[in-house]
Coordinates of C-alpha atoms in Angstrom, one line a residue:
Chain A
M1 CA -6.7 25.0 44.0
E2 CA -4.3 22.6 42.1
D3 CA -6.2 20.1 40.3
K4 CA -3.7 19.0 37.7
L5 CA -4.1 15.7 36.0
I6 CA -0.6 13.6 36.3
I7 CA -0.4 10.3 34.5
K8 CA 3.1 8.4 34.7
G9 CA 4.8 11.5 36.2
I10 CA 3.6 13.4 33.3
E11 CA 1.7 16.8 34.2
F12 CA -1.2 18.0 32.1
N13 CA -2.4 21.7 31.9
S14 CA -5.6 21.0 30.6
R15 CA -8.0 18.0 30.8
L16 CA -9.4 18.7 27.4
W17 CA -7.6 16.6 24.7
V18 CA -8.0 17.3 20.9
G19 CA -7.3 15.7 17.8
T20 CA -6.1 17.4 14.8
G21 CA -8.1 15.6 11.9
K22 CA -10.7 16.9 9.6
Y23 CA -9.8 20.5 9.8
K24 CA -10.3 22.7 6.5
D25 CA -6.4 23.4 6.9
F26 CA -3.7 23.6 9.4
E27 CA -4.2 27.1 10.0
E28 CA -7.4 26.5 11.4
T29 CA -6.1 23.4 13.1
A30 CA -3.8 25.3 14.8
R31 CA -6.1 28.4 15.9
A32 CA -8.7 25.8 17.5
I33 CA -6.5 23.9 19.4
E34 CA -4.9 27.3 20.8
V35 CA -8.4 28.5 21.8
S36 CA -9.3 25.1 23.0
G37 CA -6.4 25.3 25.7
A38 CA -5.5 21.8 25.3
D39 CA -2.0 20.7 25.8
V40 CA -2.4 17.0 24.3
V41 CA -2.7 16.9 20.6
T42 CA -3.4 13.7 18.9
V43 CA -2.0 13.0 15.5
A44 CA -2.0 10.0 13.1
V45 CA 1.1 8.1 11.4
R46 CA 0.9 8.0 7.8
R47 CA 3.6 7.6 4.9
V48 CA 5.4 10.7 3.6
N49 CA 4.4 12.3 0.4
I50 CA 8.1 11.5 -1.5
T51 CA 7.2 13.0 -4.9
D52 CA 5.6 16.4 -3.2
R53 CA 8.3 17.5 -1.0
K54 CA 6.7 21.2 -0.7
S55 CA 3.7 19.9 1.0
E56 CA 3.2 21.4 4.6
N57 CA 4.2 19.3 7.5
L58 CA 1.3 19.6 10.5
L59 CA 4.4 19.8 12.9
D60 CA 5.1 23.1 11.5
F61 CA 1.6 24.6 12.8
I62 CA 1.6 22.1 16.1
D63 CA 4.6 23.0 17.9
P64 CA 5.9 19.8 19.7
K65 CA 7.9 22.0 22.2
K66 CA 4.4 23.7 23.2
Y67 CA 1.8 20.4 22.9
K68 CA 2.1 16.8 24.1
I69 CA 2.0 15.1 20.4
L70 CA -0.1 11.7 21.0
P71 CA 0.2 9.3 18.1
N72 CA -2.6 7.3 17.6
T73 CA -3.1 3.9 15.8
A74 CA -6.1 4.7 13.8
G75 CA -6.9 2.6 10.9
C76 CA -5.2 -0.4 12.4
Y77 CA -7.6 -3.7 12.2
T78 CA -5.0 -6.2 13.7
V79 CA -2.7 -6.2 16.7
E80 CA 0.4 -6.9 14.3
D81 CA -0.5 -3.4 12.6
A82 CA -0.9 -1.4 16.0
L83 CA 2.2 -2.6 17.1
R84 CA 4.0 -1.4 14.2
Y85 CA 2.5 1.8 13.6
S86 CA 3.1 2.1 17.6
R87 CA 6.8 1.8 17.2
L88 CA 7.2 3.7 13.8
A89 CA 5.3 6.6 16.0
R90 CA 7.5 6.3 18.9
E91 CA 10.9 6.8 16.7
A92 CA 9.1 9.7 14.5
G93 CA 8.2 11.6 18.0
V94 CA 9.5 12.7 21.2
S95 CA 7.6 10.3 23.7
D96 CA 6.2 6.9 24.9
M97 CA 2.8 8.1 24.4
I98 CA 0.4 5.8 22.5
K99 CA -3.0 6.3 21.9
L100 CA -3.8 2.9 21.3
E101 CA -6.9 1.7 18.7
V102 CA -7.5 -1.8 17.4
I103 CA -10.5 -1.3 15.7
G104 CA -13.1 -4.2 15.1
D105 CA -15.5 -3.0 12.4
E106 CA -15.5 -0.1 9.9
K107 CA -19.1 0.6 10.2
T108 CA -19.0 1.5 13.9
L109 CA -15.1 2.0 14.5
F110 CA -15.7 0.0 17.8
P111 CA -12.7 -1.3 19.3
D112 CA -11.5 -5.3 18.8
V113 CA -11.1 -5.6 22.7
I114 CA -9.5 -8.6 22.4
G115 CA -6.5 -7.4 20.0
L116 CA -6.4 -4.4 22.0
L117 CA -5.9 -6.2 25.3
E118 CA -3.0 -8.3 23.7
A119 CA -1.5 -5.1 21.8
T120 CA -1.7 -3.2 25.3
A121 CA 0.2 -5.8 27.2
I122 CA 3.1 -6.2 24.6
L123 CA 3.4 -2.3 24.3
A124 CA 3.5 -1.8 28.3
K125 CA 6.2 -4.1 28.3
E126 CA 7.9 -2.3 25.8
G127 CA 7.9 0.5 27.8
F128 CA 4.9 2.7 25.8
I129 CA 2.5 4.6 27.7
V130 CA -0.4 3.1 26.5
F131 CA -3.6 5.0 26.5
P132 CA -6.0 2.2 24.8
Y133 CA -9.1 3.3 23.4
T134 CA -11.9 0.7 24.2
N135 CA -15.7 0.4 24.7
D136 CA -17.6 1.2 27.9
D137 CA -17.3 -2.2 29.5
P138 CA -16.0 -2.1 33.0
I139 CA -14.7 -5.6 33.5
M140 CA -12.4 -4.7 29.7
A141 CA -11.3 -1.3 31.8
R142 CA -10.3 -3.6 34.4
R143 CA -8.2 -6.1 32.1
L144 CA -6.4 -3.0 30.3
A145 CA -5.6 -1.8 33.6
D146 CA -4.2 -5.4 34.6
A147 CA -2.4 -5.6 31.3
G148 CA -0.2 -2.5 32.0
A149 CA -2.4 0.6 30.6
A150 CA -1.3 3.9 31.6
A151 CA -5.1 5.3 31.7
V152 CA -8.3 3.8 30.2
M153 CA -10.2 5.5 27.1
P154 CA -13.8 4.3 27.1
L155 CA -15.9 5.8 24.5
A156 CA -18.9 7.9 25.1
A157 CA -20.5 6.5 21.9
P158 CA -18.9 5.5 18.2
I159 CA -16.4 7.9 17.1
G160 CA -17.3 10.9 15.1
S161 CA -21.0 10.3 15.8
G162 CA -21.9 13.0 18.2
L163 CA -24.2 11.0 20.0
G164 CA -22.6 12.3 23.7
I165 CA -22.5 9.9 26.7
R166 CA -24.8 7.0 25.8
N167 CA -23.9 4.8 29.0
P168 CA -22.9 7.0 32.2
C169 CA -23.9 4.0 34.2
N170 CA -21.0 2.0 32.8
L171 CA -18.6 4.9 33.0
K172 CA -19.7 5.4 36.6
I173 CA -18.7 1.9 37.2
I174 CA -15.5 2.2 35.3
L175 CA -14.3 5.4 37.8
E176 CA -15.6 3.6 40.7
T177 CA -13.5 0.3 40.2
I178 CA -10.5 1.3 38.1
N179 CA -7.9 3.1 39.8
L180 CA -6.5 4.9 36.9
P181 CA -7.2 8.0 35.0
I182 CA -10.1 7.1 32.9
I183 CA -10.2 9.6 29.6
V184 CA -13.7 9.8 27.5
D185 CA -12.7 9.3 23.9
A186 CA -14.8 9.7 21.1
G187 CA -18.6 10.2 20.6
V188 CA -19.0 13.8 22.2
G189 CA -20.9 16.2 20.3
T190 CA -21.0 19.6 22.2
A191 CA -19.8 21.3 25.3
S192 CA -22.8 19.8 27.3
D193 CA -21.5 16.4 26.7
V194 CA -18.0 17.0 27.6
A195 CA -19.4 18.6 31.2
I196 CA -21.4 15.5 31.9
A197 CA -18.3 13.3 31.4
M198 CA -16.3 15.9 33.9
E199 CA -19.1 15.8 36.3
L200 CA -19.2 12.1 36.4
G201 CA -15.8 12.1 37.4
C202 CA -13.7 11.1 34.4
D203 CA -9.9 12.8 34.5
A204 CA -10.2 14.3 30.9
V205 CA -12.1 13.9 27.4
L206 CA -10.4 13.4 24.2
L207 CA -12.3 14.6 21.1
N208 CA -11.8 15.6 17.4
T209 CA -15.2 15.8 15.3
A210 CA -17.3 17.7 18.1
I211 CA -14.7 20.8 17.3
A212 CA -13.8 20.2 13.7
G213 CA -17.0 19.3 12.3
A214 CA -18.7 22.2 14.0
K215 CA -20.1 25.2 12.0
D216 CA -17.8 27.5 13.4
P217 CA -14.5 25.4 14.8
I218 CA -13.0 28.0 16.8
A219 CA -15.7 29.1 18.8
M220 CA -16.9 25.1 19.4
A221 CA -13.3 25.0 20.8
E222 CA -13.8 27.6 23.4
A223 CA -16.9 26.1 24.2
M224 CA -15.3 22.6 24.9
K225 CA -12.6 24.6 26.8
Y226 CA -15.3 26.0 29.3
G227 CA -17.2 22.5 29.3
V228 CA -14.5 20.6 30.8
L229 CA -13.7 23.5 33.2
A230 CA -17.4 24.0 34.3
G231 CA -17.7 20.0 34.5
R232 CA -14.8 19.2 36.6
L233 CA -15.7 22.4 39.1
A234 CA -18.9 20.9 39.3
Y235 CA -17.6 17.5 40.1
R236 CA -15.2 18.9 42.7
A237 CA -18.2 20.7 44.2
G238 CA -20.6 17.8 44.7
R239 CA -23.9 18.1 43.2
I240 CA -26.7 17.8 45.5
P241 CA -28.7 14.5 45.0
R242 CA -31.6 14.2 42.9
K243 CA -34.7 13.8 44.5
L244 CA -38.4 13.4 43.1
Y245 CA -40.0 16.5 45.0
A246 CA -39.7 20.3 45.7
T247 CA -37.5 22.1 48.8
A248 CA -38.4 25.3 49.0
S249 CA -35.6 28.0 48.8
S250 CA -37.2 30.6 50.5
P251 CA -38.0 30.8 54.1
I252 CA -41.7 30.2 55.2
E253 CA -40.9 32.2 58.3
G254 CA -41.8 35.6 58.1
M255 CA -44.5 35.2 55.6
L256 CA -47.3 37.6 55.7
Chain B
M1 CA 20.1 0.7 -7.1
R2 CA 16.1 0.2 -7.3
L3 CA 14.2 0.8 -3.9
T4 CA 10.2 0.5 -3.0
I5 CA 9.8 3.8 -1.5
N6 CA 5.9 3.8 0.3
G7 CA 4.8 1.7 -2.3
E8 CA 6.4 3.0 -5.2
I9 CA 9.3 1.6 -7.4
K10 CA 12.1 3.9 -7.4
D11 CA 14.8 3.5 -10.1
N12 CA 18.4 4.7 -10.0
I13 CA 18.8 5.8 -6.3
L14 CA 22.1 6.8 -5.8
A15 CA 22.5 7.1 -1.9
R16 CA 24.1 4.0 -0.3
S17 CA 22.9 4.6 3.0
L18 CA 19.5 5.7 4.8
K19 CA 20.7 9.2 5.6
E20 CA 21.8 9.9 2.0
L21 CA 18.6 8.6 1.1
L22 CA 16.6 11.1 3.2
D23 CA 18.8 13.6 1.8
E24 CA 18.5 12.4 -2.2
L25 CA 14.4 12.8 -1.2
G26 CA 14.6 16.0 0.3
I27 CA 13.1 14.7 3.6
I28 CA 14.2 15.8 7.3
S29 CA 14.9 13.3 9.1
G30 CA 13.5 14.8 12.6
R31 CA 10.0 14.5 11.7
V32 CA 9.7 10.8 10.1
A33 CA 10.3 7.3 11.1
V34 CA 11.6 4.9 8.7
E35 CA 11.2 1.0 8.1
V36 CA 13.5 -1.1 5.8
N37 CA 12.1 -4.3 5.4
G38 CA 9.6 -4.5 8.3
Q39 CA 12.2 -3.0 10.8
V40 CA 12.2 0.2 12.6
I41 CA 15.6 2.2 12.3
K42 CA 16.6 4.2 14.8
K43 CA 17.3 8.0 14.0
S44 CA 20.7 7.4 15.6
D45 CA 21.5 4.7 13.1
Y46 CA 20.4 6.5 9.8
E47 CA 24.0 7.2 8.6
G48 CA 25.7 3.8 9.2
F49 CA 22.3 1.8 7.7
R50 CA 23.4 0.2 4.4
L51 CA 20.8 0.0 1.9
N52 CA 20.7 -3.1 -0.5
D53 CA 18.9 -3.1 -4.0
G54 CA 15.4 -4.4 -3.8
D55 CA 15.2 -3.0 -0.4
I56 CA 11.6 -1.8 0.9
V57 CA 11.6 1.2 2.5
E58 CA 8.8 2.8 4.4
I59 CA 8.8 6.5 5.3
V60 CA 6.2 8.0 7.9
S61 CA 5.3 11.0 9.9
F62 CA 2.3 12.8 11.5
V63 CA -0.8 13.8 9.9
G64 CA -3.9 15.4 11.5
G65 CA -5.8 12.6 13.1
G66 CA -7.9 12.1 16.4

């Protein structure tokens, strides 16, 4: 059965979106992404090394014809910086997609949602396809949707924490009330976390550290691929309701 | 000509246009974005974009990130 994620007319071949940070080298990055089956790959925007031109380029390993490159504004703490990085990213890349981060605090890396909302509105007006990284607040999710976000990306837990889905109830409210794709971004630790996000009905999951930081990143990339598939299938299948007492699976009839 | 490129002061730059600067630095223009004095320059304008002494140039590209 066809079950493709489509955002602003763009068809996505996988509901697993992955980052490219923290890998041992570009070979490992490329391998992990290949095995994960992801077709959206996030990248950061940084200064080119102008003295050592021999240094390798990430895009020599991640073919932009094969993957959808999603630049982020990681490290931006102000609206002004986030706008600057977004505009540079658009010029460097091939699409209008931007994973918008306006960070509020170094220790938690929680979003500054007031700045995020402002930047989302400005970039959406400039024709960007904005994917804002936000907290799991349903009211803020609605505000971002109203401001022109293409999807809303609530965190599961702090970036890189591996704590998993900390607030499934809020995610459920966001899913019920926002008429946009919801992509869980940040904080998942392992395949079951991803499956839980998908079982809740999220449209996709974006992660980086959970794969790159695993003992065997390639094996974890494969686990994540199946986590997303299993979670999505279970969501579509419709789980049984939870109840307190047992119901026998074997018939009473015919017993001796 | 003196330019500040990615925070470093570079003297004796021969390039007069942005395209010539990227060539001089050995940078392939397809994978970068360039800002001059805070203004993002479109790739199609690199050839005609004149650089002036004292300009502040930022050249960025994509790196690994989440």
